Structure formats: C-alpha cells, structure tokens
C-alpha cells in the first residue's frame, strides 16, 4: 500500500426498492464508479432483446470508424421478410423496401425489431455470423468476460447467448460515454412509425423518471423480463440492470423506483478535483525512490443523503513499482470501502516519469532499502 493523503469519515447504507422476486439487479453511478445496489451481479442470465444494445453499440462503432453510414439504403430481401417480419417484436420490414441504416437502427432501439437487427447485421457485414463475430469481439474489448452472443436480436437460441449484470453495465457505460451523440439520436424515442404503423417503445423509465433517457427492455419465456437503463440528473449518470423479473409490471415498477432512489437517496461529494495528488508509491530500480500519485478524474463519492460516512480508503498497487514509469501511467488505485456497498477503485496515475536507475543510483537505492 502507498501513503494516503486524503482523510474522510465512514457510512450508512440506504435500502433499495427492488423486490426479492427479481433475482438480478444492479445500479451503478458512473460519476463515481460505485455500485449503489447489487444483487447477484455476476450471475449469468439470458438477456433477451437487451442483446440489441450490443447490436447498437456495434453499429455505433462502425459509424464512428466510417465503415458504415446511417444514410446508406439497404434493400430488404424476401428471405429476410419470410424469416423475421412479424416474428416477436418487429419493425414489419417488407421485401423490396429500402430503408436507410439509420431507420433500421431506430427500428432496433425504439420498437425492438428482430427483423431490423438482422437487417442491420446483413447490411453492415454481409452475414449474421460476421456480425456476431464483431459483437463478441466488442464484448471482449469491453471486458465483458461472462458474455457471449449467439443472436443479433436476442431471440431464443438454446442458451448460446448469455451475460451478467456487471457486463451489461459495462456495455451501457460504453454506449453513453463513447458515443453520446449517437446515444441521444437513437435512444429515448417513445414511439416509431414505419409503413404507417406506429408502435410504442417499452422503455419503462424515459419520460417517467426525471433525467431518464434509455435504453432497452427484453422478454422471452426463458429469460423473464429484463432491462438495461440509464439516466442523468445534476451531472450524475446512473446505469441500471434488472433481470429475471416475473412480469413486465414488476420490472417496470422496480426500474422506475430504483432509478429514482439512486438519484434522490445519494449525493455526490467531491473529495479531490481532477489531477489532485492523493498519495505516493515506492519505486524499485528507479532514479527516484517514490512517485506521487494523482487522480486524473478526481475522487468523487456518492454517499447516502443525511449523515453519510465513509468506512475506509487505501492506496493499492503491486509494488514496489518497477521503473521505468511514464508520466500518466495508471499504476495504482484508490480502494474505497463504504458500508453497505461494494468496494470500488479509483485509478491513480504517476505525476512524473521515473527513469531506470544508473549503477551508482542502484547502489544508493540498495543502501536506502537496507537502512529502512
């Protein structure tokens, strides 16, 4: 452990309004990195149509890289219509129609079109399998270690598609933070009209909880009722996951209550602004014995409203750190423990470069280590 300069008091937990019949629930505060509530967050489950958030993320990434354009038109084939139009949630795409990729993407995000998701895959990569390869590569890139996609739309696939609340929260964070403009463009629409057919978005929080702006519900007999949602209020962005709810009403009520609880029951406390030096770490074989550590994104805590206290904070790293170290390298974490919540880590970076020690400096370092 390193020397810690911050000192704070310790904490009371609040009780989240998630009924026990919902087996998986998670609420994460992205502004602090904290899990405000967690129930079985590492438990694997089938996400149903929440899969479409990864389909959307994959499209966002291709758009950002210039590999596809939302203005490109794609002609719907008779085979696609026969296999998917009218199957489960649908955009009602018909053979011969030429919607843009942007319209198809809205069909996936707003009315959960199974046909739209497959059309997007075919239009972008030429085959569903190539699209699935991209989805799984993106999951690996995001660190979604307990996730696999065997479907582009979440339709039942004999268990080949699975995930966890932890992994979906990572995905939700990536969607809103990496592509905020695209997120606002394609999520949060209450309705969509295609071919004079207007359908409602089943998102239970957008327009109902202040600050809520997406993302996606899901349901199959095997999965139960699921939801990955988000909202932002007063500079705080929350991500929530519910899975395995016994009914749509139970999921929707819990989603609204949990998101509102997260916003109203916690207040953000800034302990250190971005760039603040919060401690130091020992260095081995360097031209300095120690390096100061700063919090690039600052140190913020979401604490229960009214008499909140923090339990413990400590600097942790695998040390001593081995030189050379570049300025800005994330070499340690500030480990924060709050009663009633999962512990979390704030990344810490080196404030300056530390080069490798020369011959005489290694002798001095060795003597210093021997003396101490």
C-alpha positions as a Markdown table, in Angstrom:
| # | Residue | x | y | z |
|---|---|---|---|---|
| 1 | Unk | 0.0 | 0.0 | 0.0 |
| 2 | Unk | 1.1 | 3.6 | -0.6 |
| 3 | Unk | 0.9 | 6.6 | 1.6 |
| 4 | Unk | -2.6 | 8.2 | 1.6 |
| 5 | Unk | -3.2 | 11.9 | 1.9 |
| 6 | Unk | -7.0 | 12.0 | 1.9 |
| 7 | Unk | -8.9 | 11.6 | 5.1 |
| 8 | Unk | -12.7 | 11.1 | 5.3 |
| 9 | Unk | -15.2 | 9.8 | 7.8 |
| 10 | Unk | -17.4 | 6.5 | 7.3 |
| 11 | Unk | -21.1 | 5.4 | 6.1 |
| 12 | Unk | -24.6 | 4.4 | 6.4 |
| 13 | Unk | -26.3 | 2.4 | 3.6 |
| 14 | Unk | -29.8 | 3.0 | 2.3 |
| 15 | Unk | -32.2 | 0.3 | 1.2 |
| 16 | Unk | -33.0 | 0.0 | -2.5 |
| 17 | Unk | -36.6 | -0.7 | -3.6 |
| 18 | Unk | -36.1 | -3.9 | -5.5 |
| 19 | Unk | -38.5 | -6.7 | -4.6 |
| 20 | Unk | -37.0 | -10.1 | -3.8 |
| 21 | Unk | -38.7 | -11.8 | -6.7 |
| 22 | Unk | -36.4 | -10.0 | -9.1 |
| 23 | Unk | -33.2 | -12.1 | -8.8 |
| 24 | Unk | -30.7 | -9.9 | -10.5 |
| 25 | Unk | -30.4 | -6.1 | -10.0 |
| 26 | Unk | -27.5 | -3.6 | -10.3 |
| 27 | Unk | -27.3 | 0.2 | -10.1 |
| 28 | Unk | -24.0 | 1.9 | -10.9 |
| 29 | Unk | -23.1 | 5.6 | -10.5 |
| 30 | Unk | -20.8 | 6.3 | -13.5 |
| 31 | Unk | -19.7 | 9.6 | -12.0 |
| 32 | Unk | -18.0 | 7.8 | -9.1 |
| 33 | Unk | -17.7 | 4.2 | -10.3 |
| 34 | Unk | -19.7 | 3.0 | -7.3 |
| 35 | Unk | -22.3 | 0.2 | -7.2 |
| 36 | Unk | -25.1 | 1.8 | -5.3 |
| 37 | Unk | -27.0 | -1.5 | -5.3 |
| 38 | Unk | -26.1 | -5.0 | -6.3 |
| 39 | Unk | -28.0 | -8.3 | -6.2 |
| 40 | Unk | -26.3 | -11.3 | -7.9 |
| 41 | Unk | -24.4 | -9.0 | -10.4 |
| 42 | Unk | -22.1 | -11.8 | -11.5 |
| 43 | Unk | -24.9 | -14.3 | -12.1 |
| 44 | Unk | -25.3 | -15.4 | -15.8 |
| 45 | Unk | -28.7 | -15.0 | -17.5 |
| 46 | Unk | -30.2 | -14.8 | -20.9 |
| 47 | Unk | -30.7 | -11.1 | -21.8 |
| 48 | Unk | -33.4 | -11.5 | -24.5 |
| 49 | Unk | -33.8 | -8.3 | -26.5 |
| 50 | Unk | -31.3 | -6.4 | -24.4 |
| 51 | Unk | -28.9 | -8.0 | -26.8 |
| 52 | Unk | -29.9 | -5.2 | -29.2 |
| 53 | Unk | -27.8 | -2.8 | -27.1 |
| 54 | Unk | -24.7 | -4.6 | -28.2 |
| 55 | Unk | -26.1 | -4.7 | -31.8 |
| 56 | Unk | -26.5 | -0.9 | -31.5 |
| 57 | Unk | -23.0 | -0.4 | -29.9 |
| 58 | Unk | -21.5 | -2.4 | -32.8 |
| 59 | Unk | -23.3 | -0.1 | -35.3 |
| 60 | Unk | -22.2 | 3.0 | -33.4 |
| 61 | Unk | -18.6 | 1.8 | -33.5 |
| 62 | Unk | -18.7 | 1.1 | -37.3 |
| 63 | Unk | -20.3 | 4.5 | -37.9 |
| 64 | Unk | -17.6 | 6.3 | -35.8 |
| 65 | Unk | -14.9 | 4.4 | -37.8 |
| 66 | Unk | -16.5 | 5.4 | -41.1 |
| 67 | Unk | -17.2 | 1.8 | -42.1 |
| 68 | Unk | -21.0 | 2.3 | -42.4 |
| 69 | Unk | -23.2 | 5.3 | -42.8 |
| 70 | Unk | -26.7 | 5.9 | -41.4 |
| 71 | Unk | -27.7 | 7.3 | -44.8 |
| 72 | Unk | -27.0 | 4.1 | -46.8 |
| 73 | Unk | -30.1 | 2.3 | -48.0 |
| 74 | Unk | -30.5 | -1.4 | -47.8 |
| 75 | Unk | -33.0 | -3.5 | -49.8 |
| 76 | Unk | -34.9 | -6.0 | -47.7 |
| 77 | Unk | -34.8 | -9.4 | -49.3 |
| 78 | Unk | -37.7 | -11.9 | -49.5 |
| 79 | Unk | -35.7 | -14.3 | -47.3 |
| 80 | Unk | -35.4 | -11.7 | -44.5 |
| 81 | Unk | -39.1 | -10.9 | -44.6 |
| 82 | Unk | -40.1 | -14.5 | -44.6 |
| 83 | Unk | -37.8 | -15.4 | -41.7 |
| 84 | Unk | -38.2 | -12.4 | -39.4 |
| 85 | Unk | -41.0 | -9.9 | -40.3 |
| 86 | Unk | -43.8 | -10.5 | -37.7 |
| 87 | Unk | -41.6 | -12.8 | -35.6 |
| 88 | Unk | -41.6 | -11.5 | -32.0 |
| 89 | Unk | -41.1 | -7.7 | -31.7 |
| 90 | Unk | -40.9 | -6.4 | -35.3 |
| 91 | Unk | -40.5 | -3.3 | -37.4 |
| 92 | Unk | -42.6 | -5.0 | -40.1 |
| 93 | Unk | -40.0 | -4.8 | -42.8 |
| 94 | Unk | -41.2 | -6.0 | -46.2 |
| 95 | Unk | -39.2 | -7.3 | -49.2 |
| 96 | Unk | -38.3 | -4.7 | -51.7 |
| 97 | Unk | -38.3 | -1.8 | -49.2 |
| 98 | Unk | -35.1 | 0.2 | -49.0 |
| 99 | Unk | -34.8 | 1.8 | -45.5 |
| 100 | Unk | -31.7 | 3.6 | -44.5 |
| 101 | Unk | -29.4 | 2.0 | -41.9 |
| 102 | Unk | -30.4 | 4.9 | -39.6 |
| 103 | Unk | -34.1 | 3.9 | -39.9 |
| 104 | Unk | -33.2 | 0.3 | -39.4 |
| 105 | Unk | -31.2 | 1.1 | -36.3 |
| 106 | Unk | -34.1 | 3.1 | -34.9 |
| 107 | Unk | -36.3 | 0.1 | -35.5 |
| 108 | Unk | -34.0 | -2.0 | -33.3 |
| 109 | Unk | -33.6 | 0.6 | -30.5 |
| 110 | Unk | -37.2 | 2.0 | -30.4 |
| 111 | Unk | -39.5 | -0.9 | -31.2 |
| 112 | Unk | -37.1 | -3.8 | -30.6 |
| 113 | Unk | -37.4 | -5.0 | -34.2 |
| 114 | Unk | -36.0 | -8.5 | -34.5 |
| 115 | Unk | -36.1 | -8.1 | -38.3 |
| 116 | Unk | -34.4 | -4.7 | -38.0 |
| 117 | Unk | -31.5 | -6.2 | -36.0 |
| 118 | Unk | -30.9 | -8.9 | -38.6 |
| 119 | Unk | -31.2 | -6.4 | -41.5 |
| 120 | Unk | -28.6 | -4.2 | -39.8 |
| 121 | Unk | -26.2 | -7.2 | -39.5 |
| 122 | Unk | -26.7 | -8.2 | -43.1 |
| 123 | Unk | -26.4 | -4.6 | -44.4 |
| 124 | Unk | -23.2 | -3.9 | -42.4 |
| 125 | Unk | -21.2 | -7.2 | -42.8 |
| 126 | Unk | -23.0 | -9.4 | -45.3 |
| 127 | Unk | -23.8 | -12.2 | -42.9 |
| 128 | Unk | -25.2 | -12.7 | -39.4 |
| 129 | Unk | -22.2 | -14.7 | -38.4 |
| 130 | Unk | -19.8 | -12.0 | -39.3 |
| 131 | Unk | -21.9 | -9.6 | -37.3 |
| 132 | Unk | -21.9 | -11.9 | -34.3 |
| 133 | Unk | -18.1 | -12.1 | -34.6 |
| 134 | Unk | -18.0 | -8.3 | -34.3 |
| 135 | Unk | -20.4 | -8.3 | -31.3 |
| 136 | Unk | -18.3 | -10.9 | -29.4 |
| 137 | Unk | -15.1 | -9.1 | -30.3 |
| 138 | Unk | -16.6 | -5.8 | -28.9 |
| 139 | Unk | -17.7 | -7.7 | -25.8 |
| 140 | Unk | -14.1 | -8.9 | -25.2 |
| 141 | Unk | -12.7 | -5.4 | -25.9 |
| 142 | Unk | -15.1 | -4.0 | -23.2 |
| 143 | Unk | -14.0 | -6.7 | -20.7 |
| 144 | Unk | -17.4 | -8.5 | -20.7 |
| 145 | Unk | -15.8 | -11.8 | -19.7 |
| 146 | Unk | -19.0 | -13.6 | -18.8 |
| 147 | Unk | -20.9 | -12.7 | -22.0 |
| 148 | Unk | -21.4 | -14.5 | -25.3 |
| 149 | Unk | -23.7 | -13.5 | -28.2 |
| 150 | Unk | -25.2 | -16.2 | -30.4 |
| 151 | Unk | -28.0 | -14.0 | -31.7 |
| 152 | Unk | -28.1 | -10.5 | -33.1 |
| 153 | Unk | -31.6 | -9.8 | -31.7 |
| 154 | Unk | -31.9 | -11.8 | -28.5 |
| 155 | Unk | -34.4 | -14.3 | -29.9 |
| 156 | Unk | -34.2 | -17.7 | -28.1 |
| 157 | Unk | -31.1 | -19.6 | -29.3 |
| 158 | Unk | -30.9 | -22.6 | -26.8 |
| 159 | Unk | -28.7 | -20.8 | -24.3 |
| 160 | Unk | -25.9 | -19.7 | -26.7 |
| 161 | Unk | -26.5 | -16.0 | -25.6 |
| 162 | Unk | -25.8 | -15.1 | -22.0 |
| 163 | Unk | -24.5 | -12.2 | -19.9 |
| 164 | Unk | -24.3 | -10.8 | -16.4 |
| 165 | Unk | -25.4 | -7.5 | -14.8 |
| 166 | Unk | -21.8 | -6.5 | -14.4 |
| 167 | Unk | -21.2 | -7.0 | -18.1 |
| 168 | Unk | -24.3 | -5.2 | -19.2 |
| 169 | Unk | -23.4 | -2.2 | -17.0 |
| 170 | Unk | -20.0 | -2.1 | -18.8 |
| 171 | Unk | -21.9 | -2.1 | -22.1 |
| 172 | Unk | -24.3 | 0.6 | -21.0 |
| 173 | Unk | -21.4 | 2.8 | -19.9 |
| 174 | Unk | -19.6 | 2.4 | -23.2 |
| 175 | Unk | -22.7 | 3.3 | -25.2 |
| 176 | Unk | -23.4 | 6.5 | -23.3 |
| 177 | Unk | -19.8 | 7.7 | -22.8 |
| 178 | Unk | -18.1 | 6.7 | -26.0 |
| 179 | Unk | -20.9 | 7.7 | -28.4 |
| 180 | Unk | -23.0 | 10.3 | -26.5 |
| 181 | Unk | -24.3 | 12.0 | -29.7 |
| 182 | Unk | -25.4 | 8.7 | -31.3 |
| 183 | Unk | -26.9 | 7.6 | -28.0 |
| 184 | Unk | -29.1 | 10.7 | -27.9 |
| 185 | Unk | -30.0 | 10.2 | -31.5 |
| 186 | Unk | -31.1 | 6.6 | -31.4 |
| 187 | Unk | -32.3 | 6.0 | -27.8 |
| 188 | Unk | -35.1 | 7.6 | -25.8 |
| 189 | Unk | -37.8 | 7.8 | -28.5 |
| 190 | Unk | -41.2 | 7.0 | -27.1 |
| 191 | Unk | -42.7 | 5.8 | -30.5 |
| 192 | Unk | -41.7 | 4.9 | -34.0 |
| 193 | Unk | -43.7 | 4.9 | -37.2 |
| 194 | Unk | -42.9 | 2.7 | -40.2 |
| 195 | Unk | -45.2 | 2.0 | -43.1 |
| 196 | Unk | -48.0 | 3.9 | -41.3 |
| 197 | Unk | -47.7 | 1.6 | -38.3 |
| 198 | Unk | -46.9 | 3.4 | -35.0 |
| 199 | Unk | -45.5 | 1.4 | -32.2 |
| 200 | Unk | -44.7 | 2.2 | -28.6 |
| 201 | Unk | -41.3 | 1.9 | -27.0 |
| 202 | Unk | -41.5 | -0.4 | -23.9 |
| 203 | Unk | -38.7 | 1.5 | -22.1 |
| 204 | Unk | -40.2 | 2.0 | -18.6 |
| 205 | Unk | -38.2 | 5.0 | -17.4 |
| 206 | Unk | -37.7 | 7.5 | -20.2 |
| 207 | Unk | -40.3 | 10.3 | -19.9 |
| 208 | Unk | -41.4 | 8.9 | -16.5 |
| 209 | Unk | -38.3 | 9.4 | -14.3 |
| 210 | Unk | -36.6 | 12.8 | -14.5 |
| 211 | Unk | -33.3 | 12.5 | -16.4 |
| 212 | Unk | -34.0 | 9.0 | -17.8 |
| 213 | Unk | -33.1 | 8.6 | -21.5 |
| 214 | Unk | -32.9 | 4.9 | -22.4 |
| 215 | Unk | -32.1 | 2.0 | -23.1 |
| 216 | Unk | -33.7 | -1.4 | -23.8 |
| 217 | Unk | -36.2 | -3.9 | -22.4 |
| 218 | Unk | -36.3 | -7.6 | -23.1 |
| 219 | Unk | -38.5 | -10.6 | -22.7 |
| 220 | Unk | -38.7 | -14.3 | -23.5 |
| 221 | Unk | -40.2 | -17.2 | -21.6 |
| 222 | Unk | -36.7 | -18.4 | -20.8 |
| 223 | Unk | -35.3 | -15.1 | -19.7 |
| 224 | Unk | -38.2 | -13.4 | -18.0 |
| 225 | Unk | -38.4 | -9.7 | -18.1 |
| 226 | Unk | -35.1 | -7.7 | -18.4 |
| 227 | Unk | -34.0 | -4.1 | -18.6 |
| 228 | Unk | -30.8 | -2.1 | -19.2 |
| 229 | Unk | -31.5 | 1.5 | -18.5 |
| 230 | Unk | -29.8 | 4.8 | -17.9 |
| 231 | Unk | -30.4 | 8.4 | -16.8 |
| 232 | Unk | -28.5 | 11.6 | -16.0 |
| 233 | Unk | -29.5 | 14.2 | -13.4 |
| 234 | Unk | -27.5 | 17.0 | -12.0 |
| 235 | Unk | -24.3 | 15.8 | -13.6 |
| 236 | Unk | -24.7 | 12.2 | -12.3 |
| 237 | Unk | -25.1 | 9.4 | -14.8 |
| 238 | Unk | -26.6 | 6.1 | -13.5 |
| 239 | Unk | -26.8 | 2.7 | -15.2 |
| 240 | Unk | -29.2 | 0.0 | -14.1 |
| 241 | Unk | -29.8 | -3.6 | -14.9 |
| 242 | Unk | -32.8 | -5.8 | -13.9 |
| 243 | Unk | -33.1 | -9.4 | -15.0 |
| 244 | Unk | -35.4 | -12.3 | -14.4 |
| 245 | Unk | -38.4 | -10.3 | -13.3 |
| 246 | Unk | -41.6 | -12.3 | -13.2 |
| 247 | Unk | -43.7 | -9.8 | -15.1 |
| 248 | Unk | -43.4 | -6.7 | -17.1 |
| 249 | Unk | -45.2 | -4.6 | -14.4 |
| 250 | Unk | -42.8 | -5.9 | -11.7 |
| 251 | Unk | -39.8 | -5.0 | -13.9 |
| 252 | Unk | -41.2 | -1.6 | -14.9 |
| 253 | Unk | -42.1 | -0.5 | -11.4 |
| 254 | Unk | -38.8 | -1.7 | -10.0 |
| 255 | Unk | -36.9 | 0.1 | -12.7 |
| 256 | Unk | -38.6 | 3.4 | -12.0 |
| 257 | Unk | -38.3 | 3.1 | -8.3 |
| 258 | Unk | -34.6 | 2.0 | -8.4 |
| 259 | Unk | -33.5 | 4.8 | -10.7 |
| 260 | Unk | -35.4 | 7.5 | -8.7 |
| 261 | Unk | -33.9 | 6.0 | -5.5 |
| 262 | Unk | -30.4 | 6.2 | -6.9 |
| 263 | Unk | -30.8 | 9.9 | -7.8 |
| 264 | Unk | -32.7 | 11.0 | -4.7 |
| 265 | Unk | -31.1 | 9.0 | -1.9 |
| 266 | Unk | -27.4 | 9.8 | -2.7 |
| 267 | Unk | -25.4 | 13.0 | -3.0 |
| 268 | Unk | -22.1 | 13.3 | -4.7 |
| 269 | Unk | -19.2 | 14.5 | -2.6 |
| 270 | Unk | -16.0 | 15.7 | -4.2 |
| 271 | Unk | -13.0 | 14.7 | -2.2 |
| 272 | Unk | -10.4 | 15.7 | -4.7 |
| 273 | Unk | -10.7 | 17.6 | -8.0 |
| 274 | Unk | -9.2 | 16.0 | -11.2 |
| 275 | Unk | -5.4 | 15.9 | -11.1 |
| 276 | Unk | -5.1 | 16.1 | -7.3 |
| 277 | Unk | -2.1 | 14.3 | -5.7 |
| 278 | Unk | -3.6 | 11.8 | -3.2 |
| 279 | Unk | -0.5 | 9.9 | -2.2 |
| 280 | Unk | 2.7 | 8.2 | -3.3 |
| 281 | Unk | 4.1 | 4.8 | -4.2 |
| 282 | Unk | 7.5 | 3.2 | -3.7 |
| 283 | Unk | 9.7 | 2.6 | -6.8 |
| 284 | Unk | 12.3 | -0.1 | -7.4 |
| 285 | Unk | 15.4 | 0.4 | -9.6 |
| 286 | Unk | 14.3 | 4.0 | -10.4 |
| 287 | Unk | 16.1 | 7.3 | -10.4 |
| 288 | Unk | 13.7 | 8.2 | -7.6 |
| 289 | Unk | 12.6 | 6.2 | -4.6 |
| 290 | Unk | 9.0 | 7.3 | -4.8 |
| 291 | Unk | 6.5 | 8.7 | -7.3 |
| 292 | Unk | 3.5 | 10.9 | -6.4 |
| 293 | Unk | 0.1 | 9.6 | -7.5 |
| 294 | Unk | -2.7 | 11.7 | -8.8 |
| 295 | Unk | -6.4 | 11.0 | -9.6 |
| 296 | Unk | -6.8 | 12.0 | -13.2 |
| 297 | Unk | -10.6 | 12.0 | -13.0 |
| 298 | Unk | -10.7 | 13.2 | -9.4 |
| 299 | Unk | -12.2 | 11.4 | -6.4 |
| 300 | Unk | -15.9 | 11.6 | -6.0 |
| 301 | Unk | -18.2 | 9.6 | -3.8 |
| 302 | Unk | -21.9 | 9.0 | -3.9 |
| 303 | Unk | -22.9 | 9.0 | -0.3 |
| 304 | Unk | -26.4 | 8.4 | 1.3 |
| 305 | Unk | -28.2 | 11.6 | 2.0 |
| 306 | Unk | -28.1 | 12.6 | 5.7 |
| 307 | Unk | -25.2 | 11.7 | 8.0 |
| 308 | Unk | -23.2 | 9.7 | 5.5 |
| 309 | Unk | -19.8 | 8.4 | 6.4 |
| 310 | Unk | -17.0 | 6.5 | 4.5 |
| 311 | Unk | -15.6 | 3.4 | 6.1 |
| 312 | Unk | -12.0 | 3.2 | 4.7 |
| 313 | Unk | -9.8 | 4.3 | 1.8 |
| 314 | Unk | -6.3 | 3.0 | 0.9 |
| 315 | Unk | -3.9 | 3.2 | -2.0 |
| 316 | Unk | -3.2 | -0.2 | -3.5 |
| 317 | Unk | -0.6 | -1.3 | -6.2 |
| 318 | Unk | 1.7 | -4.2 | -6.9 |
| 319 | Unk | 4.8 | -2.9 | -5.5 |
| 320 | Unk | 7.2 | -1.5 | -5.2 |
| 321 | Unk | 6.6 | -0.2 | -8.8 |
| 322 | Unk | 9.3 | -1.2 | -11.2 |
| 323 | Unk | 11.0 | 1.6 | -13.2 |
| 324 | Unk | 10.8 | 2.9 | -15.8 |
| 325 | Unk | 7.4 | 4.6 | -15.3 |
| 326 | Unk | 6.0 | 7.2 | -17.8 |
| 327 | Unk | 4.1 | 10.3 | -16.6 |
| 328 | Unk | 0.4 | 9.5 | -16.7 |
| 329 | Unk | 0.8 | 5.7 | -16.4 |
| 330 | Unk | -2.1 | 4.3 | -14.3 |
| 331 | Unk | 0.0 | 2.4 | -11.7 |
| 332 | Unk | -2.3 | 2.2 | -8.6 |
| 333 | Unk | -5.8 | 2.5 | -7.4 |
| 334 | Unk | -7.5 | 4.3 | -4.5 |
| 335 | Unk | -9.6 | 1.5 | -2.9 |
| 336 | Unk | -12.7 | 2.9 | -1.3 |
| 337 | Unk | -15.0 | 0.9 | 1.1 |
| 338 | Unk | -18.4 | 2.3 | 2.0 |
| 339 | Unk | -20.6 | 0.3 | 4.5 |
| 340 | Unk | -23.5 | -1.4 | 2.7 |
| 341 | Unk | -22.0 | -1.0 | -0.8 |
| 342 | Unk | -19.5 | -2.9 | -2.9 |
| 343 | Unk | -15.9 | -1.6 | -2.6 |
| 344 | Unk | -14.6 | 0.2 | -5.7 |
| 345 | Unk | -11.4 | 1.5 | -7.1 |
| 346 | Unk | -10.4 | 4.9 | -8.4 |
| 347 | Unk | -7.5 | 4.8 | -10.9 |
| 348 | Unk | -4.3 | 6.7 | -9.9 |
| 349 | Unk | -1.6 | 7.8 | -12.3 |
| 350 | Unk | 2.1 | 8.7 | -11.9 |
| 351 | Unk | 2.6 | 12.5 | -11.7 |
| 352 | Unk | 6.0 | 12.4 | -13.4 |
| 353 | Unk | 8.3 | 10.0 | -15.2 |
| 354 | Unk | 10.7 | 7.8 | -13.3 |
| 355 | Unk | 13.6 | 6.5 | -15.3 |
| 356 | Unk | 15.7 | 3.4 | -14.6 |
| 357 | Unk | 18.5 | 4.0 | -12.1 |
| 358 | Unk | 22.1 | 4.0 | -13.2 |
| 359 | Unk | 24.8 | 2.0 | -11.5 |
| 360 | Unk | 25.6 | 4.3 | -8.6 |
| 361 | Unk | 21.9 | 5.2 | -8.1 |
| 362 | Unk | 21.1 | 1.5 | -7.7 |
| 363 | Unk | 23.8 | 1.3 | -5.0 |
| 364 | Unk | 22.3 | 4.2 | -3.2 |
| 365 | Unk | 18.8 | 2.7 | -3.6 |
| 366 | Unk | 20.0 | -0.6 | -2.2 |
| 367 | Unk | 21.6 | 1.1 | 0.8 |
| 368 | Unk | 18.4 | 3.1 | 1.4 |
| 369 | Unk | 16.3 | -0.1 | 1.2 |
| 370 | Unk | 18.7 | -1.8 | 3.6 |
| 371 | Unk | 18.6 | 1.0 | 6.1 |
| 372 | Unk | 14.8 | 1.2 | 6.0 |
